[in-house]
Amino acid sequence: MAENESTPEYDCRDYFKEAVCIDAMRIYDSCSDKDCLEDIRVLFPAARQPLVDSATNVRIRDVSVITVYIDLQPIPFNKGFYSVDMTFFFDVSLDLFGGPTSCPVPVNGVSIFNKKVILYGSEGNVKMYSSDRCIDDVDPQDCKVLPKATVQVAEPVALSAKLCDHPVCGCEPYCRIPECICQRYGDNFECCQCKNTVYATIGLFIIVQIVRNVQMLIPAYDFCIPEKECVTSSDNPCELFRRIEFPTNEFFPPRATDLGDGGRCCK
């Protein structure tokens, strides 16, 4: 018979010094989602729309998130639950083609996507005041202790784009873009009177959380004292270059037998 190995018992008091109360954001509810945003409209600044109208084909290059607007509202007759309305603004990089032998013309536009989820955020009927608030800036609504919604977004995946010939484009309600984003592109966006429209397909990964400020008791081990000394950077570029290791792998790519799976990709 195998010998029974006994695990030594440790007194937790030997590891942490004291129990301290901290003020932290606790996650009450969360969800993750994987969305394929198929054929969402790409809007362009007015100065760039003529390039789109004269194009015969389009190719997507990259997609990035500009910002996400979040609106948190309690759900009536369902205490503790909140609806999280999210508006995603994407910067879409495209290549426009005017003919079979023409060079691609890079252009950037904006796509908008709306999403709503319902999460549990618990209840709180107190108001919070702090000493860092100016008396002239106090708003009674801001003092109510409501949960906070957060959205984490991974880098979007640029899947495809297509060019459609629409002689008459109606003004769509979602084409209203905030002024701060218009300033980023240097012009207002064209929603109507366009000859061609572009639609993109984007892969999106998100995590939505509802957090609330609470007081929690945790074990404290010690203060966070840095153990590494600060290294003064040098202005000499050659000295910085000498610290970089020689990139051996770049000159000698790994063989199939050096791979972890022995070079066998298919089973």
Coordinates of N, CA, C and O in Angstrom, one line a residue, residues 37-214:
L37 N -20.5 40.8 -35.7 CA -21.3 42.0 -36.2 C -21.2 42.0 -37.7 O -20.3 42.5 -38.4
E38 N -22.3 41.4 -38.3 CA -22.3 41.2 -39.7 C -23.0 42.4 -40.4 O -24.1 42.9 -40.1
D39 N -22.3 42.9 -41.4 CA -22.8 44.0 -42.3 C -23.2 45.2 -41.5 O -24.4 45.6 -41.6
I40 N -22.4 45.8 -40.7 CA -22.7 47.1 -40.1 C -22.1 48.2 -40.9 O -21.0 48.1 -41.5
R41 N -22.9 49.3 -41.0 CA -22.6 50.4 -41.9 C -21.3 51.1 -41.4 O -21.0 51.3 -40.2
V42 N -20.5 51.5 -42.4 CA -19.3 52.3 -42.2 C -19.6 53.7 -42.7 O -19.9 53.9 -43.9
L43 N -19.4 54.6 -41.8 CA -19.7 56.0 -42.2 C -18.3 56.8 -42.4 O -17.4 56.5 -41.7
F44 N -18.3 57.7 -43.3 CA -17.1 58.4 -43.7 C -17.3 59.9 -43.5 O -18.4 60.4 -43.7
P45 N -16.2 60.6 -43.3 CA -16.3 62.1 -43.3 C -16.7 62.6 -44.6 O -16.5 61.9 -45.7
A46 N -17.3 63.8 -44.7 CA -17.9 64.3 -45.9 C -16.8 64.4 -47.0 O -17.0 64.3 -48.2
A47 N -15.6 64.8 -46.6 CA -14.5 65.0 -47.5 C -14.0 63.6 -48.1 O -13.5 63.6 -49.2
R48 N -14.3 62.5 -47.5 CA -13.9 61.2 -47.9 C -14.9 60.4 -48.7 O -14.6 59.5 -49.4
Q49 N -16.2 60.9 -48.6 CA -17.3 60.2 -49.2 C -17.1 60.1 -50.8 O -17.5 59.1 -51.4
P50 N -16.6 61.2 -51.4 CA -16.4 61.1 -52.9 C -15.5 59.9 -53.3 O -15.7 59.3 -54.4
L51 N -14.5 59.6 -52.4 CA -13.6 58.5 -52.7 C -14.4 57.2 -52.7 O -14.2 56.3 -53.5
V52 N -15.3 57.1 -51.8 CA -16.1 55.9 -51.7 C -17.1 55.8 -52.8 O -17.3 54.7 -53.4
D53 N -17.6 56.9 -53.2 CA -18.6 56.9 -54.4 C -17.9 56.5 -55.7 O -18.6 55.9 -56.6
S54 N -16.6 56.8 -55.8 CA -16.0 56.4 -57.1 C -15.3 55.1 -57.0 O -14.7 54.7 -58.0
A55 N -15.3 54.4 -55.9 CA -14.7 53.1 -55.8 C -15.5 52.0 -56.4 O -16.8 52.1 -56.5
T56 N -14.8 50.9 -56.9 CA -15.5 49.8 -57.4 C -15.4 48.5 -56.5 O -16.1 47.5 -56.7
N57 N -14.5 48.6 -55.6 CA -14.3 47.5 -54.7 C -13.6 48.0 -53.4 O -13.1 49.1 -53.4
V58 N -13.7 47.2 -52.3 CA -13.2 47.6 -51.0 C -12.6 46.4 -50.3 O -13.1 45.2 -50.5
R59 N -11.6 46.6 -49.5 CA -11.0 45.6 -48.7 C -10.7 46.1 -47.3 O -10.2 47.2 -47.1
I60 N -11.1 45.3 -46.3 CA -10.9 45.7 -44.9 C -9.5 45.4 -44.5 O -8.9 44.4 -44.8
R61 N -8.8 46.3 -43.7 CA -7.5 46.1 -43.2 C -7.4 45.9 -41.7 O -6.8 45.0 -41.3
D62 N -8.1 46.8 -41.0 CA -8.0 46.7 -39.5 C -9.2 47.4 -38.9 O -9.9 48.2 -39.5
V63 N -9.5 47.0 -37.7 CA -10.6 47.6 -36.9 C -10.1 47.8 -35.4 O -9.4 46.9 -34.9
S64 N -10.4 48.9 -34.9 CA -10.0 49.2 -33.5 C -11.2 49.9 -32.8 O -12.1 50.5 -33.5
V65 N -11.3 49.9 -31.5 CA -12.3 50.5 -30.7 C -11.9 51.9 -30.4 O -10.9 52.1 -29.8
I66 N -12.8 52.9 -30.8 CA -12.5 54.3 -30.4 C -12.9 54.5 -29.0 O -12.2 55.0 -28.1
T67 N -14.2 54.2 -28.7 CA -14.7 54.3 -27.3 C -16.0 53.6 -27.2 O -16.5 53.1 -28.2
V68 N -16.5 53.4 -26.0 CA -17.7 52.7 -25.7 C -18.5 53.6 -24.7 O -18.0 54.0 -23.6
Y69 N -19.7 54.0 -25.1 CA -20.6 54.8 -24.2 C -21.5 53.8 -23.5 O -22.1 52.9 -24.1
I70 N -21.6 53.9 -22.1 CA -22.3 53.0 -21.3 C -23.4 53.8 -20.5 O -23.1 54.8 -19.9
D71 N -24.6 53.2 -20.6 CA -25.7 53.8 -19.8 C -26.3 52.7 -18.9 O -26.6 51.6 -19.4
L72 N -26.3 53.0 -17.6 CA -26.8 52.0 -16.6 C -28.1 52.5 -16.1 O -28.2 53.7 -15.5
Q73 N -29.2 51.7 -16.2 CA -30.5 52.1 -15.7 C -31.1 50.9 -14.9 O -31.0 49.8 -15.3
P74 N -31.7 51.2 -13.7 CA -32.4 50.1 -13.0 C -33.7 49.6 -13.7 O -34.3 50.4 -14.4
I75 N -34.0 48.4 -13.6 CA -35.1 47.8 -14.2 C -36.3 47.9 -13.3 O -36.2 47.4 -12.1
P76 N -37.4 48.5 -13.7 CA -38.6 48.6 -12.8 C -39.2 47.2 -12.5 O -39.1 46.3 -13.3
F77 N -39.7 47.1 -11.3 CA -40.3 45.9 -10.8 C -39.4 44.7 -10.7 O -39.9 43.5 -10.7
N78 N -38.1 44.9 -10.8 CA -37.1 43.8 -10.7 C -35.9 44.4 -9.9 O -34.9 44.7 -10.5
K79 N -36.1 44.5 -8.6 CA -35.1 45.1 -7.8 C -33.8 44.5 -7.9 O -33.7 43.2 -7.8
G80 N -32.7 45.3 -7.9 CA -31.4 44.8 -7.9 C -30.8 44.5 -9.3 O -29.6 44.3 -9.5
F81 N -31.7 44.5 -10.4 CA -31.2 44.3 -11.7 C -31.1 45.6 -12.5 O -32.0 46.5 -12.3
Y82 N -30.2 45.6 -13.4 CA -29.9 46.8 -14.2 C -29.7 46.5 -15.6 O -29.1 45.4 -16.0
S83 N -30.1 47.4 -16.5 CA -29.9 47.2 -17.9 C -28.6 48.0 -18.3 O -28.5 49.2 -17.9
V84 N -27.7 47.4 -19.0 CA -26.5 48.1 -19.4 C -26.5 48.3 -20.9 O -26.5 47.3 -21.7
D85 N -26.7 49.5 -21.3 CA -26.8 49.8 -22.7 C -25.4 50.3 -23.2 O -24.9 51.3 -22.6
M86 N -24.9 49.6 -24.2 CA -23.5 50.0 -24.7 C -23.6 50.4 -26.1 O -24.3 49.8 -26.9
T87 N -22.9 51.4 -26.4 CA -22.7 51.9 -27.8 C -21.2 51.9 -28.2 O -20.4 52.6 -27.6
F88 N -20.9 51.0 -29.1 CA -19.5 50.8 -29.5 C -19.2 51.7 -30.7 O -20.0 51.7 -31.7
F89 N -18.1 52.4 -30.7 CA -17.7 53.2 -31.9 C -16.3 52.5 -32.4 O -15.4 52.5 -31.6
F90 N -16.3 52.1 -33.6 CA -15.2 51.4 -34.2 C -14.5 52.3 -35.3 O -15.2 52.9 -36.0
D91 N -13.2 52.3 -35.3 CA -12.5 52.9 -36.4 C -12.1 51.8 -37.4 O -11.4 50.8 -37.0
V92 N -12.7 51.9 -38.6 CA -12.5 50.9 -39.6 C -11.5 51.4 -40.7 O -11.8 52.4 -41.3
S93 N -10.4 50.6 -40.9 CA -9.5 51.0 -41.9 C -9.7 50.1 -43.1 O -9.8 48.9 -43.1
L94 N -9.9 50.8 -44.3 CA -10.2 50.2 -45.5 C -9.3 50.6 -46.6 O -8.6 51.6 -46.6
D95 N -9.2 49.7 -47.7 CA -8.6 50.0 -48.9 C -9.6 50.1 -50.0 O -10.4 49.2 -50.2
L96 N -9.7 51.2 -50.7 CA -10.6 51.4 -51.8 C -9.9 51.2 -53.1 O -8.8 51.7 -53.3
F97 N -10.6 50.5 -54.0 CA -10.1 50.2 -55.4 C -11.0 50.9 -56.4 O -12.2 50.7 -56.4
G98 N -10.4 51.6 -57.4 CA -11.2 52.2 -58.4 C -11.1 51.5 -59.7 O -11.8 51.8 -60.7
G99 N -10.3 50.4 -59.9 CA -10.2 49.7 -61.1 C -9.3 48.5 -60.9 O -8.6 48.4 -59.9
P100 N -9.2 47.6 -61.9 CA -8.4 46.4 -61.8 C -6.9 46.7 -61.7 O -6.1 45.9 -61.1
T101 N -6.4 47.8 -62.2 CA -5.0 48.2 -62.2 C -4.7 49.4 -61.3 O -3.5 49.8 -61.3
S102 N -5.6 49.9 -60.6 CA -5.4 51.1 -59.8 C -4.8 50.7 -58.4 O -5.1 49.6 -58.0
C103 N -4.1 51.6 -57.8 CA -3.5 51.3 -56.5 C -4.6 51.6 -55.5 O -5.5 52.4 -55.6
P104 N -4.6 50.8 -54.4 CA -5.6 51.0 -53.3 C -5.4 52.3 -52.6 O -4.3 52.8 -52.4
V105 N -6.5 52.9 -52.3 CA -6.5 54.2 -51.5 C -7.0 53.9 -50.1 O -8.1 53.5 -49.9
P106 N -6.1 54.2 -49.1 CA -6.5 53.9 -47.7 C -7.5 55.0 -47.2 O -7.4 56.2 -47.5
V107 N -8.5 54.6 -46.5 CA -9.5 55.5 -45.9 C -10.0 54.9 -44.6 O -10.1 53.7 -44.5
N108 N -10.4 55.7 -43.7 CA -10.9 55.3 -42.4 C -12.3 55.8 -42.2 O -12.6 57.0 -42.6
G109 N -13.1 55.0 -41.6 CA -14.5 55.4 -41.3 C -14.9 54.9 -39.9 O -14.1 54.3 -39.2
V110 N -16.1 55.1 -39.6 CA -16.6 54.8 -38.2 C -17.8 53.9 -38.4 O -18.7 54.2 -39.2
S111 N -17.8 52.8 -37.6 CA -19.0 51.9 -37.5 C -19.5 52.0 -36.0 O -18.7 52.1 -35.1
I112 N -20.8 51.8 -35.9 CA -21.5 52.0 -34.6 C -22.3 50.7 -34.3 O -23.0 50.2 -35.2
F113 N -22.2 50.2 -33.1 CA -22.9 49.0 -32.7 C -23.5 49.2 -31.3 O -22.8 49.7 -30.4
N114 N -24.8 48.8 -31.2 CA -25.5 49.0 -29.9 C -25.8 47.6 -29.4 O -26.2 46.7 -30.1
K115 N -25.6 47.5 -28.0 CA -25.9 46.2 -27.4 C -26.4 46.5 -26.0 O -26.0 47.4 -25.3
K116 N -27.3 45.6 -25.5 CA -27.9 45.7 -24.2 C -27.8 44.4 -23.5 O -28.1 43.3 -24.0
V117 N -27.4 44.4 -22.2 CA -27.4 43.2 -21.3 C -28.1 43.6 -20.0 O -28.1 44.8 -19.6
I118 N -28.5 42.6 -19.3 CA -29.2 42.8 -18.0 C -28.4 42.0 -17.0 O -28.2 40.8 -17.1
L119 N -27.9 42.7 -15.9 CA -27.1 42.1 -14.9 C -27.6 42.5 -13.5 O -28.3 43.5 -13.4
Y120 N -27.2 41.7 -12.5 CA -27.6 42.0 -11.1 C -26.5 42.8 -10.5 O -25.3 42.6 -10.5
G121 N -27.0 43.9 -9.9 CA -26.1 44.9 -9.2 C -26.4 45.1 -7.8 O -25.8 46.1 -7.2
S122 N -27.4 44.4 -7.2 CA -27.8 44.6 -5.8 C -28.4 45.9 -5.6 O -28.6 46.7 -6.5
E123 N -28.8 46.2 -4.3 CA -29.5 47.5 -4.0 C -28.7 48.3 -3.0 O -27.9 47.7 -2.2
G124 N -28.9 49.5 -3.0 CA -28.3 50.4 -2.0 C -29.1 51.7 -1.9 O -29.4 52.3 -2.9
N125 N -29.5 52.0 -0.7 CA -30.4 53.1 -0.4 C -29.7 54.2 0.4 O -30.4 55.0 1.1
V126 N -28.4 54.3 0.2 CA -27.7 55.3 1.0 C -27.0 56.3 0.0 O -27.0 56.0 -1.2
K127 N -26.6 57.4 0.5 CA -25.9 58.4 -0.3 C -24.5 58.6 0.3 O -24.3 58.4 1.5
M128 N -23.5 58.8 -0.5 CA -22.1 58.9 -0.1 C -21.6 60.3 -0.4 O -21.8 60.8 -1.5
Y129 N -20.9 60.9 0.6 CA -20.3 62.2 0.5 C -18.8 62.0 0.8 O -18.5 61.2 1.7
S130 N -18.0 62.8 0.1 CA -16.5 62.7 0.4 C -16.0 64.1 0.5 O -16.5 65.1 0.0
S131 N -14.8 64.2 1.2 CA -14.2 65.5 1.4 C -13.6 66.1 0.2 O -13.2 67.3 0.2
D132 N -13.4 65.3 -0.9 CA -12.7 65.9 -2.1 C -13.7 66.5 -3.1 O -13.4 66.8 -4.2
R133 N -15.0 66.6 -2.7 CA -16.0 67.2 -3.5 C -16.2 68.7 -3.1 O -16.2 69.0 -1.9
C134 N -16.2 69.6 -4.1 CA -16.5 71.0 -3.9 C -18.0 71.2 -3.6 O -18.8 70.6 -4.3
I135 N -18.3 72.1 -2.7 CA -19.7 72.3 -2.4 C -20.5 72.8 -3.5 O -21.7 72.6 -3.7
D136 N -19.8 73.6 -4.4 CA -20.5 74.2 -5.6 C -20.7 73.1 -6.7 O -21.6 73.3 -7.5
D137 N -20.0 72.0 -6.6 CA -20.2 71.0 -7.6 C -21.1 69.8 -7.2 O -21.2 68.9 -8.0
V138 N -21.6 69.9 -6.0 CA -22.3 68.7 -5.5 C -23.7 68.6 -6.2 O -24.4 69.6 -6.2
D139 N -24.0 67.5 -6.7 CA -25.3 67.2 -7.4 C -25.9 66.1 -6.5 O -25.3 65.1 -6.3
P140 N -27.2 66.3 -6.0 CA -27.8 65.3 -5.2 C -27.9 63.9 -5.9 O -27.8 62.9 -5.3
Q141 N -28.0 63.9 -7.2 CA -28.0 62.6 -8.0 C -26.7 61.9 -7.9 O -26.6 60.7 -7.9
D142 N -25.6 62.7 -7.9 CA -24.3 62.1 -7.9 C -24.0 61.4 -6.5 O -23.0 60.6 -6.4
C143 N -24.7 61.8 -5.5 CA -24.4 61.2 -4.1 C -25.0 59.9 -3.9 O -24.7 59.2 -3.0
K144 N -26.0 59.5 -4.8 CA -26.6 58.2 -4.6 C -25.6 57.1 -5.0 O -24.9 57.1 -5.9
V145 N -25.6 56.1 -4.1 CA -24.6 55.0 -4.3 C -25.2 54.0 -5.2 O -26.0 53.1 -4.8
L146 N -24.9 54.1 -6.5 CA -25.4 53.2 -7.5 C -24.2 52.3 -8.0 O -23.0 52.6 -7.8
P147 N -24.5 51.1 -8.5 CA -23.4 50.3 -9.0 C -22.8 50.9 -10.3 O -23.3 51.9 -10.8
K148 N -21.7 50.4 -10.7 CA -20.9 50.9 -11.8 C -20.8 49.8 -12.8 O -20.5 48.6 -12.5
A149 N -21.0 50.1 -14.1 CA -20.9 49.1 -15.2 C -19.6 49.3 -15.9 O -19.2 50.5 -16.2
T150 N -18.9 48.2 -16.1 CA -17.6 48.3 -16.9 C -17.7 47.3 -18.0 O -18.3 46.3 -18.0
V151 N -17.0 47.7 -19.1 CA -16.9 46.8 -20.3 C -15.5 46.7 -20.7 O -14.8 47.6 -20.9
Q152 N -15.0 45.4 -20.8 CA -13.7 45.1 -21.3 C -13.8 44.6 -22.8 O -14.6 43.6 -23.0
V153 N -13.1 45.1 -23.7 CA -13.2 44.8 -25.1 C -11.8 44.3 -25.6 O -10.8 45.0 -25.4
A154 N -11.8 43.1 -26.1 CA -10.5 42.6 -26.8 C -10.4 43.3 -28.1 O -11.4 43.9 -28.7
E155 N -9.2 43.2 -28.7 CA -9.0 43.8 -30.0 C -10.0 43.2 -31.0 O -10.0 42.0 -31.2
P156 N -10.8 44.0 -31.7 CA -11.7 43.4 -32.7 C -11.0 42.7 -33.8 O -9.9 43.0 -34.2
V157 N -11.8 41.8 -34.4 CA -11.2 41.1 -35.6 C -11.9 41.6 -36.8 O -13.1 41.6 -37.0
A158 N -11.1 42.1 -37.8 CA -11.6 42.6 -39.1 C -11.8 41.4 -40.0 O -10.9 40.8 -40.5
L159 N -13.1 41.1 -40.2 CA -13.4 39.9 -41.0 C -13.6 40.2 -42.5 O -13.0 39.5 -43.3
S160 N -14.5 41.1 -42.8 CA -14.7 41.4 -44.3 C -15.4 42.7 -44.4 O -15.8 43.4 -43.4
A161 N -15.4 43.2 -45.7 CA -16.1 44.4 -46.0 C -16.7 44.3 -47.4 O -16.1 43.6 -48.3
K162 N -17.8 45.0 -47.7 CA -18.3 44.9 -49.0 C -18.9 46.3 -49.4 O -19.2 47.1 -48.6
L163 N -18.8 46.6 -50.7 CA -19.3 47.9 -51.3 C -20.6 47.7 -51.9 O -20.8 46.8 -52.8
C164 N -21.6 48.5 -51.6 CA -22.9 48.4 -52.1 C -23.3 49.7 -52.9 O -22.9 50.8 -52.4
D165 N -24.0 49.5 -54.0 CA -24.4 50.7 -54.8 C -25.8 51.0 -54.4 O -26.8 50.4 -54.7
H166 N -25.9 52.1 -53.6 CA -27.2 52.6 -53.1 C -27.4 54.0 -53.6 O -26.8 55.0 -53.1
P167 N -28.2 54.2 -54.7 CA -28.4 55.6 -55.2 C -29.0 56.5 -54.2 O -28.7 57.7 -54.2
V168 N -29.9 56.0 -53.4 CA -30.6 56.8 -52.4 C -30.3 56.2 -51.0 O -30.7 55.1 -50.8
C169 N -29.7 56.9 -50.2 CA -29.4 56.5 -48.8 C -30.2 57.2 -47.8 O -30.2 58.5 -47.8
G170 N -31.0 56.6 -47.1 CA -31.8 57.3 -46.1 C -31.0 57.5 -44.8 O -30.1 56.8 -44.5
C171 N -31.3 58.6 -44.1 CA -30.6 58.9 -42.9 C -31.0 57.9 -41.8 O -32.2 57.9 -41.4
E172 N -30.0 57.2 -41.4 CA -30.3 56.1 -40.4 C -30.1 56.7 -39.0 O -29.3 57.6 -38.8
P173 N -30.9 56.3 -38.0 CA -30.8 56.9 -36.7 C -29.5 56.8 -36.0 O -29.1 57.6 -35.2
Y174 N -28.8 55.6 -36.3 CA -27.6 55.4 -35.6 C -26.4 56.1 -36.2 O -25.2 56.0 -35.7
C175 N -26.6 57.0 -37.2 CA -25.4 57.6 -37.9 C -25.1 58.9 -37.2 O -24.2 59.6 -37.7
R176 N -25.7 59.3 -36.1 CA -25.3 60.5 -35.4 C -24.1 60.2 -34.5 O -24.1 59.4 -33.6
I177 N -23.0 60.9 -34.9 CA -21.7 60.6 -34.2 C -21.4 61.8 -33.3 O -21.6 62.9 -33.7
P178 N -20.9 61.5 -32.1 CA -20.6 62.6 -31.2 C -19.5 63.6 -31.8 O -18.7 63.2 -32.6
E179 N -19.6 64.8 -31.3 CA -18.7 65.8 -31.9 C -17.2 65.5 -31.6 O -16.4 65.8 -32.4
C180 N -16.9 64.9 -30.4 CA -15.5 64.6 -30.1 C -14.9 63.6 -31.1 O -13.7 63.6 -31.4
I181 N -15.8 62.6 -31.6 CA -15.3 61.7 -32.6 C -15.2 62.4 -34.0 O -14.2 62.1 -34.8
C182 N -16.1 63.3 -34.3 CA -16.0 64.0 -35.6 C -14.7 64.8 -35.6 O -14.0 64.9 -36.7
Q183 N -14.3 65.4 -34.5 CA -13.1 66.2 -34.4 C -11.8 65.3 -34.7 O -10.8 65.7 -35.2
R184 N -12.0 64.0 -34.3 CA -10.8 63.1 -34.5 C -10.6 62.9 -36.0 O -9.4 62.7 -36.4
Y185 N -11.6 63.0 -36.8 CA -11.5 62.8 -38.2 C -11.5 64.1 -39.0 O -11.3 64.1 -40.2
G186 N -11.6 65.2 -38.3 CA -11.5 66.5 -38.9 C -12.7 67.0 -39.7 O -12.5 68.0 -40.4
D187 N -13.8 66.3 -39.7 CA -14.9 66.7 -40.5 C -16.2 66.0 -39.9 O -16.1 65.0 -39.2
N188 N -17.3 66.5 -40.3 CA -18.6 65.8 -40.0 C -18.8 64.6 -40.9 O -18.2 64.5 -42.0
F189 N -19.6 63.7 -40.5 CA -19.8 62.4 -41.3 C -21.0 62.5 -42.2 O -22.0 63.1 -41.9
E190 N -20.8 61.9 -43.4 CA -21.9 61.9 -44.4 C -22.8 60.7 -44.2 O -22.3 59.6 -44.3
C191 N -24.1 61.0 -44.0 CA -25.1 59.9 -43.8 C -26.0 59.9 -45.0 O -26.7 58.8 -45.2
C192 N -26.2 61.0 -45.7 CA -27.2 61.0 -46.7 C -26.6 61.4 -48.1 O -25.4 61.8 -48.1
Q193 N -27.3 61.2 -49.1 CA -26.9 61.7 -50.5 C -25.6 61.0 -50.9 O -24.7 61.7 -51.3
C194 N -25.5 59.7 -50.6 CA -24.2 59.0 -51.0 C -24.6 58.0 -52.1 O -25.7 57.5 -52.2
K195 N -23.6 57.8 -53.0 CA -23.8 56.9 -54.1 C -23.5 55.4 -53.7 O -24.2 54.5 -54.0
N196 N -22.3 55.3 -53.0 CA -21.9 53.9 -52.5 C -21.9 53.9 -51.0 O -21.6 54.9 -50.3
T197 N -22.2 52.8 -50.4 CA -22.1 52.5 -49.0 C -21.2 51.3 -48.7 O -21.2 50.4 -49.6
V198 N -20.5 51.3 -47.6 CA -19.7 50.2 -47.2 C -20.2 49.6 -46.0 O -20.6 50.3 -45.0
Y199 N -20.2 48.2 -46.0 CA -20.6 47.5 -44.8 C -19.5 46.5 -44.4 O -18.9 45.9 -45.2
A200 N -19.2 46.5 -43.1 CA -18.1 45.7 -42.6 C -18.7 44.6 -41.7 O -19.7 44.8 -41.0
T201 N -17.9 43.5 -41.6 CA -18.2 42.4 -40.6 C -17.1 42.3 -39.6 O -15.9 42.2 -40.0
I202 N -17.4 42.4 -38.3 CA -16.4 42.5 -37.3 C -16.7 41.5 -36.2 O -17.8 41.2 -35.8
G203 N -15.6 40.9 -35.8 CA -15.7 39.9 -34.6 C -15.4 40.6 -33.3 O -14.4 41.3 -33.2
L204 N -16.2 40.5 -32.3 CA -16.1 41.2 -31.1 C -16.2 40.3 -29.9 O -17.0 39.4 -29.8
F205 N -15.2 40.5 -28.9 CA -15.2 39.8 -27.7 C -15.3 40.8 -26.5 O -14.4 41.7 -26.5
I206 N -16.3 40.6 -25.7 CA -16.4 41.6 -24.6 C -16.7 40.8 -23.3 O -17.2 39.7 -23.2
I207 N -16.4 41.5 -22.1 CA -16.8 41.1 -20.8 C -17.5 42.3 -20.1 O -16.9 43.4 -20.1
V208 N -18.7 42.1 -19.7 CA -19.5 43.2 -19.0 C -19.6 42.9 -17.5 O -19.9 41.7 -17.2
Q209 N -19.3 43.8 -16.7 CA -19.4 43.6 -15.2 C -20.2 44.7 -14.6 O -20.2 45.9 -15.1
I210 N -20.8 44.4 -13.5 CA -21.4 45.4 -12.6 C -20.7 45.3 -11.3 O -20.7 44.2 -10.7
V211 N -20.1 46.4 -10.9 CA -19.3 46.4 -9.6 C -20.0 47.4 -8.7 O -20.6 48.4 -9.1
R212 N -19.7 47.2 -7.4 CA -20.3 48.1 -6.4 C -19.2 48.4 -5.3 O -18.5 47.4 -5.0
N213 N -19.1 49.6 -4.8 CA -18.2 49.9 -3.8 C -18.6 49.4 -2.5 O -19.7 49.7 -2.0
V214 N -17.8 48.5 -1.9 CA -18.1 47.8 -0.6 C -16.8 47.8 0.3 O -15.7 48.1 -0.2

